[in-house]
CSV table of C-alpha atoms in Angstrom, one decimal:
chain,number,residue,atom,x,y,z
A,8,MET,CA,95.6,112.5,94.6
A,9,THR,CA,93.6,112.2,91.5
A,10,ALA,CA,93.3,108.9,89.8
A,11,PRO,CA,91.6,106.9,87.1
A,12,ASP,CA,87.9,106.2,87.4
A,13,PRO,CA,87.5,103.5,90.1
A,14,GLU,CA,84.5,102.2,88.3
A,15,GLN,CA,86.7,100.8,85.5
A,16,GLY,CA,86.7,97.4,87.1
A,17,PRO,CA,88.6,95.3,89.6
A,18,ASP,CA,91.9,95.4,87.7
A,19,HIS,CA,91.9,99.0,86.7
A,20,GLY,CA,91.7,102.4,88.5
A,21,TYR,CA,93.3,103.7,91.6
A,22,LEU,CA,94.5,101.0,93.9
A,23,LEU,CA,94.4,103.3,97.0
A,24,ASP,CA,90.8,104.4,96.8
A,25,ASN,CA,90.3,107.8,98.5
A,26,ARG,CA,86.9,106.6,99.8
A,27,GLN,CA,88.4,104.1,102.2
A,28,SER,CA,88.9,105.2,105.8
A,29,GLU,CA,92.7,104.5,105.6
A,30,ALA,CA,93.0,107.3,103.0
A,31,GLY,CA,92.9,110.0,105.6
A,32,ILE,CA,95.7,108.4,107.6
A,33,ARG,CA,97.8,108.0,104.4
A,34,PHE,CA,97.3,111.7,103.5
A,35,GLY,CA,98.4,112.7,106.9
A,36,ALA,CA,101.5,110.6,106.8
A,37,LEU,CA,102.3,111.7,103.2
A,38,ALA,CA,101.9,115.4,104.3
A,39,GLU,CA,104.4,114.8,107.2
A,40,LEU,CA,106.9,113.1,104.9
A,41,PHE,CA,106.7,115.3,101.8
A,42,ASP,CA,105.1,118.7,102.5
A,43,PRO,CA,108.5,120.1,103.6
A,44,VAL,CA,110.0,119.0,100.3
A,45,THR,CA,107.1,120.4,98.3
A,46,PHE,CA,107.1,123.8,100.0
A,47,ARG,CA,110.9,124.0,99.8
A,48,HIS,CA,110.4,124.0,96.0
A,49,VAL,CA,107.3,126.2,96.1
A,50,ASP,CA,109.2,128.9,98.1
A,51,ARG,CA,112.3,128.7,95.9
A,52,LEU,CA,110.1,129.2,92.8
A,53,GLY,CA,108.8,132.5,94.2
A,54,ILE,CA,105.2,131.7,94.9
A,55,THR,CA,104.0,134.7,96.8
A,56,ALA,CA,101.1,137.0,97.6
A,57,GLY,CA,98.5,137.6,94.8
A,58,MET,CA,99.4,134.6,92.7
A,59,ARG,CA,97.1,131.9,91.3
A,60,CYS,CA,97.8,128.2,91.9
A,61,TRP,CA,96.3,125.0,90.7
A,62,GLU,CA,96.8,122.0,93.0
A,63,VAL,CA,96.0,118.9,90.8
A,64,GLY,CA,94.9,115.7,92.6
A,65,ALA,CA,94.9,117.5,95.9
A,66,GLY,CA,94.0,114.4,98.0
A,67,GLY,CA,94.2,115.9,101.5
A,68,PRO,CA,94.0,119.6,102.6
A,69,SER,CA,97.6,120.3,103.5
A,70,VAL,CA,99.1,121.4,100.2
A,71,PRO,CA,96.1,123.7,99.2
A,72,ALA,CA,96.2,125.2,102.7
A,73,GLY,CA,100.0,125.8,102.4
A,74,LEU,CA,99.6,127.4,99.0
A,75,ALA,CA,96.8,129.6,100.4
A,76,ALA,CA,99.0,130.8,103.2
A,77,ARG,CA,101.6,131.9,100.6
A,78,VAL,CA,99.3,133.6,98.1
A,79,GLY,CA,97.2,135.3,100.7
A,80,PRO,CA,93.7,136.9,100.4
A,81,THR,CA,94.7,138.6,97.1
A,82,GLY,CA,95.6,135.3,95.5
A,83,ALA,CA,93.7,132.1,94.7
A,84,VAL,CA,94.2,128.4,94.9
A,85,VAL,CA,92.1,125.9,92.9
A,86,ALA,CA,92.3,122.4,94.4
A,87,THR,CA,91.0,119.6,92.2
A,88,ASP,CA,90.5,115.9,92.4
A,89,ILE,CA,88.3,113.1,91.3
A,90,ASP,CA,87.3,112.6,94.9
A,91,VAL,CA,87.3,115.8,96.9
A,92,SER,CA,86.0,114.5,100.2
A,93,TRP,CA,89.4,114.9,102.0
A,94,ALA,CA,90.4,118.1,100.3
A,95,GLN,CA,87.1,119.8,101.1
A,96,GLY,CA,88.5,120.8,104.5
A,97,ALA,CA,90.8,123.3,102.8
A,98,ALA,CA,88.0,125.3,101.1
A,99,ASP,CA,87.7,128.9,102.2
A,100,GLU,CA,87.8,132.4,100.6
A,101,VAL,CA,91.1,131.7,98.9
A,102,VAL,CA,90.8,127.9,98.2
A,103,GLU,CA,88.2,126.6,95.7
A,104,VAL,CA,87.8,122.8,95.7
A,105,LEU,CA,86.5,121.3,92.5
A,106,HIS,CA,85.7,117.8,91.3
A,107,HIS,CA,87.9,117.4,88.2
A,108,ASP,CA,89.7,114.7,86.1
A,109,VAL,CA,93.0,116.2,84.9
A,110,ALA,CA,93.2,113.8,82.0
A,111,THR,CA,89.8,114.4,80.5
A,112,ASP,CA,88.4,117.7,81.8
A,113,PRO,CA,89.4,121.2,80.5
A,114,PRO,CA,91.8,123.0,82.9
A,115,PRO,CA,90.1,125.4,85.3
A,116,PRO,CA,89.9,128.9,83.7
A,117,GLY,CA,92.0,131.9,84.3
A,118,GLY,CA,95.6,130.8,84.0
A,119,PHE,CA,98.0,130.0,86.8
A,120,ASP,CA,101.4,131.1,88.1
A,121,LEU,CA,101.9,127.6,89.6
A,122,VAL,CA,100.5,124.2,88.6
A,123,HIS,CA,101.5,121.5,91.0
A,124,ALA,CA,100.8,117.7,91.3
A,125,ARG,CA,102.3,115.3,93.8
A,126,LEU,CA,102.0,111.5,93.5
A,127,VAL,CA,99.3,111.9,90.8
A,128,LEU,CA,100.5,111.2,87.3
A,129,VAL,CA,102.1,107.9,88.1
A,130,HIS,CA,98.5,106.6,88.6
A,131,VAL,CA,96.9,108.4,85.6
A,132,THR,CA,96.5,106.2,82.5
A,133,ASP,CA,96.7,109.1,80.0
A,134,ARG,CA,99.7,110.8,81.6
A,135,ALA,CA,100.7,112.6,78.4
A,136,GLU,CA,97.3,114.3,78.0
A,137,ALA,CA,97.2,115.2,81.7
A,138,LEU,CA,100.6,116.8,81.4
A,139,ARG,CA,99.5,118.7,78.2
A,140,ARG,CA,96.5,120.1,80.0
A,141,MET,CA,98.5,121.3,83.0
A,142,ILE,CA,101.0,123.1,80.8
A,143,GLN,CA,98.1,124.6,78.9
A,144,ALA,CA,96.9,126.1,82.1
A,145,LEU,CA,100.1,128.0,82.9
A,146,ARG,CA,100.3,131.7,82.3
A,147,PRO,CA,103.5,132.9,80.4
A,148,GLY,CA,106.2,132.7,83.0
A,149,GLY,CA,104.2,130.3,85.1
A,150,VAL,CA,105.8,127.2,86.7
A,151,LEU,CA,104.9,123.6,86.6
A,152,LEU,CA,106.1,121.6,89.6
A,153,LEU,CA,105.6,117.8,89.3
A,154,GLU,CA,106.5,115.4,92.0
A,155,ASP,CA,106.1,111.7,91.5
A,156,ALA,CA,107.4,108.4,92.9
A,157,ASP,CA,109.9,106.1,91.2
A,158,PRO,CA,109.6,102.7,92.8
A,159,GLY,CA,111.9,101.3,90.2
A,160,LEU,CA,114.8,103.4,91.5
A,161,GLN,CA,114.5,102.1,95.0
A,162,PRO,CA,112.1,99.2,95.2
A,163,LEU,CA,112.6,98.1,98.8
A,164,LEU,CA,110.5,98.9,101.9
A,165,CYS,CA,113.5,97.9,104.0
A,166,PRO,CA,116.7,98.8,102.2
A,167,ASP,CA,118.6,97.1,105.1
A,168,GLU,CA,117.3,93.6,104.6
A,169,SER,CA,118.8,92.2,107.7
A,170,GLY,CA,116.4,89.5,108.8
A,171,PRO,CA,113.1,87.7,108.2
A,172,GLU,CA,111.0,90.6,109.2
A,173,GLN,CA,112.7,92.8,106.6
A,174,ARG,CA,112.5,90.1,103.9
A,175,LEU,CA,108.8,89.7,104.5
A,176,ALA,CA,108.3,93.5,104.3
A,177,ASN,CA,110.2,93.6,101.0
A,178,ARG,CA,108.2,90.7,99.6
A,179,LEU,CA,104.9,92.4,100.4
A,180,ARG,CA,106.2,95.7,98.9
A,181,SER,CA,107.0,93.7,95.7
A,182,GLY,CA,103.4,92.5,95.7
A,183,PHE,CA,102.2,96.1,96.1
A,184,ARG,CA,104.2,97.2,93.1
A,185,GLU,CA,102.8,94.3,91.1
A,186,LEU,CA,99.2,95.4,91.9
A,187,MET,CA,100.1,99.0,90.9
A,188,ALA,CA,101.6,97.9,87.6
A,189,SER,CA,98.5,95.8,86.8
A,190,ARG,CA,96.4,99.0,87.1
A,191,GLY,CA,98.5,101.0,84.7
A,192,ALA,CA,100.9,102.7,87.1
A,193,ASP,CA,104.3,103.5,85.6
A,194,LEU,CA,106.8,102.5,88.2
A,195,ALA,CA,109.7,104.3,86.4
A,196,TYR,CA,107.8,107.5,85.8
A,197,GLY,CA,109.5,109.8,88.3
A,198,ARG,CA,112.9,109.6,86.5
A,199,THR,CA,111.4,110.7,83.2
A,200,LEU,CA,110.0,114.0,84.5
A,201,PRO,CA,112.9,116.3,83.6
A,202,ARG,CA,113.0,115.0,80.0
A,203,LEU,CA,109.2,115.3,79.7
A,204,LEU,CA,109.2,118.9,80.8
A,205,ARG,CA,112.0,119.8,78.4
A,206,GLU,CA,110.2,118.0,75.5
A,207,ALA,CA,107.0,119.9,76.4
A,208,GLY,CA,108.9,123.2,75.8
A,209,LEU,CA,109.4,124.4,79.4
A,210,ALA,CA,112.5,126.4,80.2
A,211,ASP,CA,114.9,126.3,83.1
A,212,VAL,CA,114.0,122.7,83.9
A,213,GLN,CA,115.6,121.3,87.1
A,214,ALA,CA,114.9,118.3,89.3
A,215,ASP,CA,115.9,116.5,92.5
A,216,ALA,CA,114.8,113.5,94.6
A,217,TYR,CA,114.1,112.7,98.2
A,218,PHE,CA,113.2,109.6,100.2
A,219,PRO,CA,113.3,108.9,103.9
A,220,ILE,CA,115.1,105.8,105.2
A,221,THR,CA,113.2,105.7,108.5
A,222,SER,CA,110.6,107.9,110.0
A,223,PRO,CA,107.5,107.5,112.3
A,224,ALA,CA,105.4,108.7,109.4
A,225,CYS,CA,106.8,105.8,107.2
A,226,THR,CA,105.5,103.4,109.8
A,227,VAL,CA,102.0,105.0,109.8
A,228,LEU,CA,102.0,105.1,106.0
A,229,GLU,CA,102.9,101.5,105.7
A,230,ALA,CA,100.4,100.2,108.2
A,231,ALA,CA,97.6,102.2,106.5
A,232,THR,CA,98.6,101.2,103.0
A,233,VAL,CA,98.8,97.5,103.8
A,234,ARG,CA,95.4,97.6,105.5
A,235,GLN,CA,94.0,99.3,102.5
A,236,ILE,CA,95.2,96.8,100.0
A,237,ARG,CA,95.3,93.6,102.0
A,238,ASP,CA,92.2,92.1,100.3
A,239,ARG,CA,93.9,92.7,96.9
A,240,LEU,CA,97.1,91.1,98.1
A,241,VAL,CA,95.3,88.0,99.3
A,242,THR,CA,92.9,87.5,96.4
A,243,SER,CA,95.8,88.0,93.9
A,244,GLY,CA,97.8,85.3,95.7
A,245,LEU,CA,100.6,87.7,96.6
A,246,ALA,CA,100.3,87.2,100.4
A,247,THR,CA,98.3,85.3,103.0
A,248,ASP,CA,96.3,86.8,105.8
A,249,GLU,CA,98.8,85.3,108.2
A,250,GLU,CA,101.7,87.0,106.5
A,251,ILE,CA,99.9,90.3,106.4
A,252,ASP,CA,99.0,90.1,110.1
A,253,ARG,CA,102.7,89.2,110.9
A,254,HIS,CA,104.0,92.1,108.9
A,255,LEU,CA,101.6,94.6,110.5
A,256,THR,CA,102.7,93.3,113.9
A,257,ASN,CA,106.4,93.8,112.9
A,258,VAL,CA,105.6,97.3,111.7
A,259,ALA,CA,103.8,98.2,114.9
A,260,THR,CA,107.0,97.5,116.9
A,261,GLY,CA,108.6,100.5,115.3
A,262,ARG,CA,111.9,98.6,115.0
A,263,LEU,CA,111.8,98.3,111.2
A,264,ASP,CA,113.7,100.9,109.2
A,265,LEU,CA,111.0,101.6,106.6
A,266,ALA,CA,111.7,103.7,103.5
A,267,THR,CA,109.6,105.1,100.6
A,268,ALA,CA,110.2,105.1,96.9
A,269,PRO,CA,112.1,108.2,95.9
A,270,LEU,CA,109.9,111.3,95.3
A,271,VAL,CA,111.3,113.0,92.2
A,272,SER,CA,110.5,116.7,92.0
A,273,ALA,CA,110.9,118.4,88.6
A,274,TRP,CA,110.0,121.9,87.6
A,275,GLY,CA,110.1,124.2,84.6
A,276,ARG,CA,108.8,127.5,83.5
A,277,ARG,CA,106.5,128.3,80.5
A,278,PRO,CA,108.3,130.8,78.3
């Protein structure tokens, strides 16, 4: 997942730094949760052999690899990110992995039949410019597929807040949202995607949303995320080390029904 420059300072940039070891665990959990959603849309949009795809903010290797399987040896996939260390594993004859900032760098050359970004733009400071560049990269008839979270639509980690463990989980999730917002994340961005695609001139715009209520991958994702941001939570006064340790113990039992924010998927075609 591409993100603002992490060198911007302690209160700016991507909260979930790809360089941390927990990032690989998160990418695996996100792939398990959301790859079926992404590729359901990709397949409905008719991405097939010989096409060219741009995967923006690739993060891990799963989406570039899935696109490569669909376009085959006569197609091409360009996977870009500010930090390509995790996506590099997808590089082969079909997949080219490039260091790239979608909000400031020109789009990769050549034009694309599909441009896709998942859980990217919510973290990008200049979202409007990033969107403009992705649309610019589409061939006539090409499709833009954007998938982003909307924590404002469903803010709870435990929608069934039935006891103290769930209340603690939801309080820590509130702290996570506060940290994201302080770094420029738009926590209501997902719901705006259909309008933004129409306003940008794309045709046949549609959208849907998905979020799991409980899944083993949600448990893995939550534990990795909390470990990744625990120092931020503590230094910001949003949680104590004791509370974080207690929450991680609760998560490890597997008895909490953990959810994610809705993933809003929106797509439209360049005339």
